[in-house]
Amino acid sequence: MAEEKTHLDTALTDLEVLAGEGFENITGMEVVTVSGTDVATAGNASTWALGIRQDGNPSFLVYSHGTWSRLNWNHPLDGGEISMDMILMPRDLYEMHADAIKGLGPLTDLTLENGTYTLRSHAPAPETLSFDAQTGEVI
């Protein structure tokens, strides 16, 4: 059975629904890092992780197999807050740079920190591409 992959915007919508139903508290949540594991060329991933600060406490919200879970984190999460409505979603970034990203292979790992998307190939000698998270321009 193929692993289920989800777009980040879909996962974030699910998180808002959980919050609205009282199952997850996202009040005052600052997202400082976003990562996607095994991101396909359509920009959807098997797992999304949000590194967050909330009430001064760092933790990770992880979306996998259609479910969000929270992991406590005992180390500081550095980086500025990511305004999720001000960035390109991965699906748009992967569409915009389809040819360049396909050169990394069928699956990549994605990290978003301090306004920069970094995509890494799964090759034995990993290659990377970096993009501005707001404009999508190559860095």
Short mmCIF file of C-alpha atoms in Angstrom, two decimals:
data_model
loop_
_atom_site.label_atom_id
_atom_site.label_comp_id
_atom_site.label_asym_id
_atom_site.label_seq_id
_atom_site.Cartn_x
_atom_site.Cartn_y
_atom_site.Cartn_z
CA MET A 1 0.00 0.00 0.00
CA ALA A 2 1.36 3.42 -0.94
CA GLU A 3 2.06 5.81 1.89
CA GLU A 4 -0.51 8.57 2.22
CA LYS A 5 0.86 12.01 1.40
CA THR A 6 -0.78 15.28 2.38
CA HIS A 7 -0.29 18.89 1.34
CA LEU A 8 0.77 21.27 4.13
CA ASP A 9 -2.24 23.54 3.63
CA THR A 10 -4.57 20.52 4.07
CA ALA A 11 -2.76 19.50 7.27
CA LEU A 12 -2.99 23.08 8.61
CA THR A 13 -6.73 23.14 7.87
CA ASP A 14 -7.10 19.89 9.84
CA LEU A 15 -5.22 21.53 12.74
CA GLU A 16 -7.59 24.51 12.70
CA VAL A 17 -10.56 22.13 12.78
CA LEU A 18 -9.07 20.29 15.79
CA ALA A 19 -8.52 23.62 17.55
CA GLY A 20 -12.06 24.71 16.77
CA GLU A 21 -13.38 21.47 18.27
CA GLY A 22 -11.26 21.98 21.40
CA PHE A 23 -8.87 19.07 20.75
CA GLU A 24 -5.73 21.16 20.21
CA ASN A 25 -4.76 24.52 21.68
CA ILE A 26 -3.11 26.76 19.09
CA THR A 27 -3.74 30.07 20.91
CA GLY A 28 -0.57 32.16 20.92
CA MET A 29 1.30 29.51 18.93
CA GLU A 30 4.40 30.76 17.08
CA VAL A 31 5.60 28.52 14.26
CA VAL A 32 9.41 28.79 13.98
CA THR A 33 10.24 25.84 11.75
CA VAL A 34 8.39 23.63 9.27
CA SER A 35 9.69 20.37 7.90
CA GLY A 36 8.33 17.86 5.43
CA THR A 37 9.58 14.29 5.07
CA ASP A 38 9.52 12.42 1.75
CA VAL A 39 8.00 15.34 -0.12
CA ALA A 40 6.83 14.28 -3.59
CA THR A 41 7.12 16.45 -6.71
CA ALA A 42 3.53 17.63 -6.12
CA GLY A 43 4.64 19.22 -2.82
CA ASN A 44 2.80 16.76 -0.59
CA ALA A 45 4.59 14.86 2.18
CA SER A 46 4.20 11.74 4.30
CA THR A 47 4.94 13.75 7.47
CA TRP A 48 4.82 17.46 8.34
CA ALA A 49 6.34 18.82 11.54
CA LEU A 50 5.88 22.30 12.95
CA GLY A 51 8.42 23.48 15.51
CA ILE A 52 6.45 25.85 17.72
CA ARG A 53 6.78 28.07 20.75
CA GLN A 54 3.70 28.53 22.88
CA ASP A 55 3.60 30.20 26.29
CA GLY A 56 7.41 30.11 26.25
CA ASN A 57 7.45 26.34 25.81
CA PRO A 58 8.91 24.68 22.71
CA SER A 59 7.22 21.65 21.18
CA PHE A 60 6.57 19.99 17.85
CA LEU A 61 3.24 19.38 16.20
CA VAL A 62 3.56 16.40 13.86
CA TYR A 63 1.06 15.48 11.15
CA SER A 64 1.32 11.92 9.90
CA HIS A 65 -1.24 9.39 8.62
CA GLY A 66 -3.99 12.02 8.84
CA THR A 67 -3.45 12.78 12.54
CA TRP A 68 -1.79 15.59 14.51
CA SER A 69 0.19 14.82 17.65
CA ARG A 70 2.21 17.05 19.97
CA LEU A 71 5.70 16.20 21.14
CA ASN A 72 7.29 18.08 24.05
CA TRP A 73 10.75 19.45 23.29
CA ASN A 74 13.25 20.27 26.02
CA HIS A 75 15.56 22.45 23.93
CA PRO A 76 15.05 26.01 22.70
CA LEU A 77 13.74 26.44 19.18
CA ASP A 78 15.63 29.30 17.57
CA GLY A 79 14.47 31.34 14.65
CA GLY A 80 11.91 33.99 13.93
CA GLU A 81 8.20 33.38 13.77
CA ILE A 82 6.93 32.15 10.42
CA SER A 83 3.73 33.84 9.32
CA MET A 84 2.04 30.89 7.63
CA ASP A 85 -0.30 33.13 5.61
CA MET A 86 2.65 35.11 4.20
CA ILE A 87 4.60 32.18 2.71
CA LEU A 88 4.22 30.12 -0.42
CA MET A 89 2.81 26.72 0.40
CA PRO A 90 5.08 23.83 -0.64
CA ARG A 91 2.63 22.74 -3.37
CA ASP A 92 3.04 26.18 -5.02
CA LEU A 93 6.82 26.21 -4.59
CA TYR A 94 7.17 22.71 -6.10
CA GLU A 95 4.93 23.70 -9.02
CA MET A 96 6.84 26.96 -9.62
CA HIS A 97 10.24 25.21 -9.69
CA ALA A 98 9.15 21.77 -10.94
CA ASP A 99 12.07 21.22 -13.32
CA ALA A 100 14.78 22.21 -10.84
CA ILE A 101 13.21 20.23 -7.99
CA LYS A 102 12.73 17.11 -10.15
CA GLY A 103 16.51 17.15 -10.57
CA LEU A 104 16.79 16.32 -6.85
CA GLY A 105 14.86 13.07 -7.38
CA PRO A 106 11.30 11.83 -6.78
CA LEU A 107 11.37 12.56 -3.03
CA THR A 108 12.97 15.40 -1.10
CA ASP A 109 13.04 16.59 2.49
CA LEU A 110 11.95 20.18 3.07
CA THR A 111 12.83 22.59 5.86
CA LEU A 112 11.52 26.12 6.34
CA GLU A 113 13.41 28.33 8.77
CA ASN A 114 14.07 32.08 8.93
CA GLY A 115 12.23 32.76 5.67
CA THR A 116 14.07 30.15 3.60
CA TYR A 117 12.90 26.83 2.19
CA THR A 118 15.72 24.29 1.88
CA LEU A 119 15.06 21.12 -0.12
CA ARG A 120 17.40 18.13 0.17
CA SER A 121 17.65 15.15 -2.13
CA HIS A 122 17.81 11.57 -0.89
CA ALA A 123 20.94 10.85 -2.96
CA PRO A 124 24.04 9.30 -1.33
CA ALA A 125 25.65 12.75 -1.64
CA PRO A 126 22.64 14.98 -0.88
CA GLU A 127 22.11 18.03 -3.03
CA THR A 128 20.16 21.05 -1.81
CA LEU A 129 18.16 23.90 -3.30
CA SER A 130 17.10 27.00 -1.34
CA PHE A 131 14.22 29.38 -2.02
CA ASP A 132 12.80 32.54 -0.47
CA ALA A 133 9.66 31.40 1.37
CA GLN A 134 7.63 34.48 0.41
CA THR A 135 8.60 35.03 -3.22
CA GLY A 136 9.79 31.56 -4.23
CA GLU A 137 12.96 33.04 -5.72
CA VAL A 138 16.04 30.81 -5.84
CA ILE A 139 18.64 31.78 -3.20
#
